[in-house]
Amino acid sequence: MGAHPSPRSPGAGGTPTAVPPVGDPGSGPAGGQSQDGLQAGLKNRHLSMIAIGGVIGAGLFVGSGAGIAAAGPGILLSYALTGLLVVLVMRMLGEMAAASPASGSFSAYADRALGRWAGFTIGWLYWFFWSVVLAVEATAAGAILTGWVPAVPQWAWALLVMIVLTGTNLVSVGSFGEFEFWFAGIKVVAIVVFIVVGALAVFGLPPGDHAAGMANLTGHGGFLPHGPGAILSGMLLVVFSFMGSEIVTLAAGESPNPVQAVRKAVNSVIWRIALFYIGSIAVIVTLLPWNDPAVVKSPYVAVLTSLDIPYAGTVMDVVVLTAVLSCLNSGLYTASRMAFSLGQRGDAPKSFATVNKGGVPAVAIWASVAFGFIATIFSYTSKDTIFQFLLNSSGAVALFVWLVICFSQLRMRRTLERETPERLTVRMWLYPWLTYATIGLIVFVVGYMFYDPDGREQMVLSVVAAVVVLAVGLILDRRRPRERAADAGTAEVVERA
């Protein structure tokens, strides 16, 4: 079944358009089909687990050591500030998504609120980001599986997991949801068990031998051993591990009750971040000295090993592999739905907006996975050149996405209040002042990345990529009025004939 193009906003710099009607805000699409033409095959339990597990990326398990090394125990403040930023951005996105669920989420809202150029640019940058993530996660999965079965080369494992998860995404959105339900479930259980066991050890209960107390938080150079500036350096290292929280707003459009799903996910984001990120990191820096080499290398394994948990390394390998597969599964889904939305709006080939018999955008999935395959090949053949360039040029996309969400919400909120205030079932707090404050904080982080030697290259290349995509969007936007005029002229000639 083909999808029909949605109403368009005006060209670059145009005024915001009215938000398209979505029917009764409290009800979902009828007949098992979403408003975008996709199959509404995600159940409430799927969306609940996608929302919960979406904030638990593989970066939490394998990348948190670098943040701890950079900021010491002060990394807790880095996670808290970044988490606050995500909570505010998610509240804004939830306001728009609850009012008008769409497969393109923030890209579609930017299109309506800011202009076609904005939706085009942020949509393609987001697709680029997740397509590169596919290669990163496939490579990571291959490395873990090769450690278990050395006879099979790493590239073969990477290829296998890509094929399997591509197949599940092609079958139906329900199969994606089922895989993600179990992947996310394993991650959630692992983190909760880790926090409970660690908290018991902090207070001297089994499996710990003695109470750790607060000694590791204040010793070894103090809570901020590298000074207050390290909090910002820590933010740069952890900010991108939060990417994925917004996936539920894309997935909600393929559920029976998208508005309820969005509202529930947005309202729960605070405790999810507080528990999974801040809670688990607090256990690590409380139980062990922040400058312990084992903590820097693999903080979660270091804690389990210190508590004499048998097979700690193997246990964490299983958890990390699950997190990697979950991220790959979600990344393929997210990239394909963004490509589908771009195709619907005429910003990508029309074939991207078609769905197969299972109600999934097969062409968009294949296009996304093809780019992922190419990037995976580069991760083996040109790891320090082409692949590193892809990583750096997509690294700051999260910040760009958050900025666009903020500006879109500023304008879309005014349109909603004027035309359909009854659809504001989720509201941004202290609008518009808290939105302005969030924009200021994001701009500050962007500026600090330019200042920080470790973040400068990533930010510069990401800006270059954004400028290139923006230029293409503006050029296409200027051509479209002429194309529409030419089509109208041709239609008039045919009608006269």
CSV table of C-alpha atoms in Angstrom, one decimal, residues 75-341:
chain,number,residue,atom,x,y,z
A,75,ILE,CA,30.6,13.0,36.6
A,76,LEU,CA,27.4,12.7,38.5
A,77,LEU,CA,26.8,16.4,38.0
A,78,SER,CA,27.6,15.9,34.3
A,79,TYR,CA,25.0,13.2,34.0
A,80,ALA,CA,22.5,15.2,36.1
A,81,LEU,CA,22.8,18.3,33.9
A,82,THR,CA,22.7,16.3,30.7
A,83,GLY,CA,19.7,14.4,32.0
A,84,LEU,CA,17.9,17.7,32.9
A,85,LEU,CA,18.5,18.8,29.3
A,86,VAL,CA,17.0,15.7,27.9
A,87,VAL,CA,14.0,15.9,30.2
A,88,LEU,CA,13.3,19.4,29.0
A,89,VAL,CA,13.7,18.6,25.4
A,90,MET,CA,11.6,15.5,25.7
A,91,ARG,CA,8.9,17.5,27.4
A,92,MET,CA,8.8,19.9,24.3
A,93,LEU,CA,8.9,17.0,21.9
A,94,GLY,CA,6.1,15.3,23.8
A,95,GLU,CA,4.0,18.4,23.6
A,96,MET,CA,4.2,18.3,19.8
A,97,ALA,CA,4.0,14.5,19.5
A,98,ALA,CA,0.9,14.3,21.7
A,99,ALA,CA,-0.8,17.0,19.6
A,100,SER,CA,0.1,15.5,16.3
A,101,PRO,CA,1.7,12.0,16.2
A,102,ALA,CA,3.9,11.5,13.1
A,103,SER,CA,6.4,9.0,11.8
A,104,GLY,CA,8.9,11.8,11.2
A,105,SER,CA,8.5,13.2,14.7
A,106,PHE,CA,10.6,16.4,15.2
A,107,SER,CA,11.6,16.5,11.5
A,108,ALA,CA,7.9,16.8,10.6
A,109,TYR,CA,7.3,19.4,13.3
A,110,ALA,CA,10.3,21.4,12.1
A,111,ASP,CA,8.9,21.2,8.6
A,112,ARG,CA,5.5,22.7,9.8
A,113,ALA,CA,6.9,25.2,12.3
A,114,LEU,CA,10.1,26.5,10.8
A,115,GLY,CA,9.9,25.7,7.1
A,116,ARG,CA,10.6,22.9,4.7
A,117,TRP,CA,14.4,23.5,4.8
A,118,ALA,CA,14.4,22.8,8.5
A,119,GLY,CA,12.5,19.5,8.3
A,120,PHE,CA,14.7,18.4,5.3
A,121,THR,CA,18.0,19.2,7.1
A,122,ILE,CA,17.3,17.7,10.5
A,123,GLY,CA,15.6,14.7,9.0
A,124,TRP,CA,18.5,13.8,6.8
A,125,LEU,CA,21.1,14.5,9.5
A,126,TYR,CA,19.2,12.3,11.9
A,127,TRP,CA,19.0,9.5,9.3
A,128,PHE,CA,22.8,9.9,8.7
A,129,PHE,CA,23.5,9.6,12.4
A,130,TRP,CA,21.5,6.4,12.9
A,131,SER,CA,22.9,4.9,9.7
A,132,VAL,CA,26.4,5.4,11.0
A,133,VAL,CA,25.3,4.0,14.4
A,134,LEU,CA,24.3,0.8,12.6
A,135,ALA,CA,27.9,0.3,11.5
A,136,VAL,CA,29.2,1.1,15.0
A,137,GLU,CA,26.9,-1.4,16.7
A,138,ALA,CA,27.4,-4.1,14.2
A,139,THR,CA,31.1,-3.9,14.6
A,140,ALA,CA,30.8,-3.9,18.4
A,141,ALA,CA,28.5,-7.0,18.3
A,142,GLY,CA,31.0,-8.7,15.9
A,143,ALA,CA,33.9,-8.1,18.3
A,144,ILE,CA,32.0,-9.6,21.3
A,145,LEU,CA,30.8,-12.6,19.4
A,146,THR,CA,34.3,-13.2,17.9
A,147,GLY,CA,35.6,-13.3,21.5
A,148,TRP,CA,33.2,-16.2,22.2
A,149,VAL,CA,33.6,-18.0,18.8
A,150,PRO,CA,37.1,-17.0,17.4
A,151,ALA,CA,36.7,-19.4,14.5
A,152,VAL,CA,34.2,-17.0,12.9
A,153,PRO,CA,35.7,-13.7,11.7
A,154,GLN,CA,34.4,-10.5,13.2
A,155,TRP,CA,33.1,-9.2,9.9
A,156,ALA,CA,31.0,-12.3,9.4
A,157,TRP,CA,29.4,-11.8,12.8
A,158,ALA,CA,28.7,-8.2,12.0
A,159,LEU,CA,27.2,-9.2,8.7
A,160,LEU,CA,25.0,-11.8,10.4
A,161,VAL,CA,23.5,-9.6,13.0
A,162,MET,CA,22.8,-6.9,10.4
A,163,ILE,CA,21.0,-9.5,8.2
A,164,VAL,CA,19.0,-11.0,11.1
A,165,LEU,CA,17.8,-7.6,12.4
A,166,THR,CA,17.1,-6.3,8.9
A,167,GLY,CA,14.9,-9.4,8.5
A,168,THR,CA,12.9,-8.7,11.7
A,169,ASN,CA,12.3,-5.1,10.7
A,170,LEU,CA,11.1,-6.2,7.2
A,171,VAL,CA,8.6,-8.7,8.5
A,172,SER,CA,6.5,-6.3,10.5
A,173,VAL,CA,6.7,-3.5,13.0
A,174,GLY,CA,5.4,-6.0,15.6
A,175,SER,CA,8.4,-8.2,15.1
A,176,PHE,CA,10.7,-5.2,15.7
A,177,GLY,CA,8.7,-4.4,18.8
A,178,GLU,CA,8.9,-7.9,20.1
A,179,PHE,CA,12.7,-8.1,19.7
A,180,GLU,CA,13.1,-4.7,21.3
A,181,PHE,CA,10.8,-5.7,24.2
A,182,TRP,CA,13.1,-8.5,25.1
A,183,PHE,CA,16.3,-6.6,24.4
A,184,ALA,CA,15.2,-3.7,26.5
A,185,GLY,CA,13.9,-6.0,29.2
A,186,ILE,CA,17.3,-7.6,29.6
A,187,LYS,CA,19.0,-4.2,29.8
A,188,VAL,CA,16.5,-2.9,32.4
A,189,VAL,CA,16.8,-6.1,34.6
A,190,ALA,CA,20.6,-5.9,34.4
A,191,ILE,CA,20.7,-2.3,35.5
A,192,VAL,CA,18.2,-2.7,38.3
A,193,VAL,CA,20.0,-5.8,39.7
A,194,PHE,CA,23.3,-3.9,39.4
A,195,ILE,CA,22.0,-0.9,41.4
A,196,VAL,CA,20.4,-3.1,44.1
A,197,VAL,CA,23.5,-5.2,44.5
A,198,GLY,CA,25.7,-2.2,44.5
A,199,ALA,CA,23.5,-0.3,47.0
A,200,LEU,CA,23.7,-3.2,49.4
A,201,ALA,CA,27.4,-3.2,49.1
A,202,VAL,CA,27.7,0.5,49.7
A,203,PHE,CA,26.0,0.0,53.1
A,204,GLY,CA,28.1,-3.0,54.0
A,205,LEU,CA,25.4,-5.7,53.3
A,206,PRO,CA,26.1,-8.8,51.3
A,207,PRO,CA,27.7,-9.2,48.8
A,208,GLY,CA,30.0,-6.4,50.1
A,209,ASP,CA,32.5,-7.1,52.9
A,210,HIS,CA,32.4,-3.6,54.5
A,211,ALA,CA,30.5,-0.3,54.1
A,212,ALA,CA,32.1,1.8,51.4
A,213,GLY,CA,30.5,5.0,52.8
A,214,MET,CA,31.3,8.3,51.1
A,215,ALA,CA,35.1,7.9,51.2
A,216,ASN,CA,35.5,7.3,47.4
A,217,LEU,CA,33.3,10.4,46.6
A,218,THR,CA,35.5,12.8,48.6
A,219,GLY,CA,38.9,11.1,48.6
A,220,HIS,CA,41.4,10.7,45.7
A,221,GLY,CA,41.5,14.4,45.0
A,222,GLY,CA,38.0,15.3,46.1
A,223,PHE,CA,34.6,15.3,44.4
A,224,LEU,CA,35.9,17.4,41.6
A,225,PRO,CA,39.6,16.3,41.3
A,226,HIS,CA,40.0,18.2,37.9
A,227,GLY,CA,38.1,21.3,38.9
A,228,PRO,CA,34.6,22.5,38.0
A,229,GLY,CA,35.4,22.8,34.3
A,230,ALA,CA,35.6,19.0,34.2
A,231,ILE,CA,31.8,18.9,34.7
A,232,LEU,CA,31.4,20.4,31.2
A,233,SER,CA,34.1,18.1,29.8
A,234,GLY,CA,32.1,15.2,31.2
A,235,MET,CA,28.9,16.5,29.6
A,236,LEU,CA,30.6,16.3,26.2
A,237,LEU,CA,31.4,12.7,26.8
A,238,VAL,CA,28.0,11.6,28.0
A,239,VAL,CA,25.6,13.8,26.1
A,240,PHE,CA,25.5,11.5,23.1
A,241,SER,CA,24.8,8.4,25.2
A,242,PHE,CA,21.3,9.9,25.8
A,243,MET,CA,20.5,9.9,22.1
A,244,GLY,CA,17.6,7.5,21.6
A,245,SER,CA,15.1,8.9,24.2
A,246,GLU,CA,13.2,10.4,21.3
A,247,ILE,CA,12.6,7.1,19.5
A,248,VAL,CA,9.3,6.5,21.3
A,249,THR,CA,7.8,9.5,19.7
A,250,LEU,CA,8.5,8.0,16.3
A,251,ALA,CA,7.3,4.6,17.3
A,252,ALA,CA,4.1,5.9,18.9
A,253,GLY,CA,2.6,6.6,15.5
A,254,GLU,CA,2.5,2.9,14.9
A,255,SER,CA,0.5,2.0,18.0
A,256,PRO,CA,-3.2,1.8,18.7
A,257,ASN,CA,-3.1,4.9,21.0
A,258,PRO,CA,-0.2,7.2,20.1
A,259,VAL,CA,-1.2,10.1,22.3
A,260,GLN,CA,-1.5,8.0,25.4
A,261,ALA,CA,1.9,6.4,24.6
A,262,VAL,CA,3.6,9.7,24.2
A,263,ARG,CA,2.2,11.2,27.3
A,264,LYS,CA,3.2,8.1,29.4
A,265,ALA,CA,6.8,8.1,28.0
A,266,VAL,CA,7.3,11.8,28.5
A,267,ASN,CA,6.0,11.7,32.1
A,268,SER,CA,8.3,8.8,33.0
A,269,VAL,CA,11.5,10.2,31.4
A,270,ILE,CA,12.6,11.8,34.7
A,271,TRP,CA,12.7,8.7,36.8
A,272,ARG,CA,14.2,6.6,33.9
A,273,ILE,CA,17.2,8.9,33.7
A,274,ALA,CA,17.5,9.3,37.4
A,275,LEU,CA,17.5,5.5,38.0
A,276,PHE,CA,19.4,4.1,35.1
A,277,TYR,CA,22.1,6.7,34.5
A,278,ILE,CA,22.6,8.6,37.8
A,279,GLY,CA,21.7,5.6,40.0
A,280,SER,CA,24.2,3.2,38.3
A,281,ILE,CA,27.0,5.7,38.0
A,282,ALA,CA,26.5,6.7,41.7
A,283,VAL,CA,27.0,3.1,42.6
A,284,ILE,CA,30.3,2.9,40.6
A,285,VAL,CA,32.0,6.0,41.9
A,286,THR,CA,30.9,5.2,45.5
A,287,LEU,CA,32.1,1.7,45.6
A,288,LEU,CA,35.4,2.2,43.8
A,289,PRO,CA,38.0,5.0,43.5
A,290,TRP,CA,37.3,6.9,40.3
A,291,ASN,CA,40.9,6.7,39.2
A,292,ASP,CA,41.1,2.9,39.4
A,293,PRO,CA,42.4,1.7,36.0
A,294,ALA,CA,39.7,-1.0,36.1
A,295,VAL,CA,37.0,1.6,36.4
A,296,VAL,CA,38.3,3.5,33.4
A,297,LYS,CA,38.5,0.4,31.3
A,298,SER,CA,35.1,-1.2,32.2
A,299,PRO,CA,33.3,0.3,35.2
A,300,TYR,CA,30.5,-2.2,35.5
A,301,VAL,CA,32.8,-5.2,35.3
A,302,ALA,CA,35.1,-3.6,37.8
A,303,VAL,CA,32.3,-3.2,40.4
A,304,LEU,CA,31.0,-6.8,39.9
A,305,THR,CA,34.6,-8.2,40.1
A,306,SER,CA,35.3,-6.2,43.3
A,307,LEU,CA,32.1,-7.8,44.8
A,308,ASP,CA,33.4,-11.3,43.8
A,309,ILE,CA,30.5,-11.9,41.4
A,310,PRO,CA,31.5,-15.0,39.4
A,311,TYR,CA,31.9,-14.6,35.7
A,312,ALA,CA,31.5,-10.8,35.9
A,313,GLY,CA,33.2,-10.2,32.6
A,314,THR,CA,31.0,-12.8,30.8
A,315,VAL,CA,27.8,-11.5,32.4
A,316,MET,CA,28.6,-7.9,31.3
A,317,ASP,CA,29.5,-9.1,27.8
A,318,VAL,CA,26.0,-10.6,27.5
A,319,VAL,CA,24.4,-7.4,28.8
A,320,VAL,CA,26.5,-5.2,26.5
A,321,LEU,CA,25.8,-7.5,23.5
A,322,THR,CA,22.1,-7.2,24.3
A,323,ALA,CA,22.4,-3.4,24.5
A,324,VAL,CA,24.3,-3.3,21.2
A,325,LEU,CA,21.7,-5.5,19.4
A,326,SER,CA,18.9,-3.3,20.9
A,327,CYS,CA,20.6,-0.1,19.7
A,328,LEU,CA,21.1,-1.7,16.2
A,329,ASN,CA,17.5,-2.8,16.1
A,330,SER,CA,16.2,0.6,17.2
A,331,GLY,CA,18.7,2.4,14.9
A,332,LEU,CA,17.5,0.5,11.8
A,333,TYR,CA,13.8,1.2,12.8
A,334,THR,CA,14.5,4.9,13.5
A,335,ALA,CA,16.5,5.5,10.3
A,336,SER,CA,13.9,3.8,8.1
A,337,ARG,CA,11.0,5.7,9.7
A,338,MET,CA,12.8,9.0,9.2
A,339,ALA,CA,13.5,8.1,5.6
A,340,PHE,CA,9.8,7.1,5.2
A,341,SER,CA,8.7,10.4,6.5
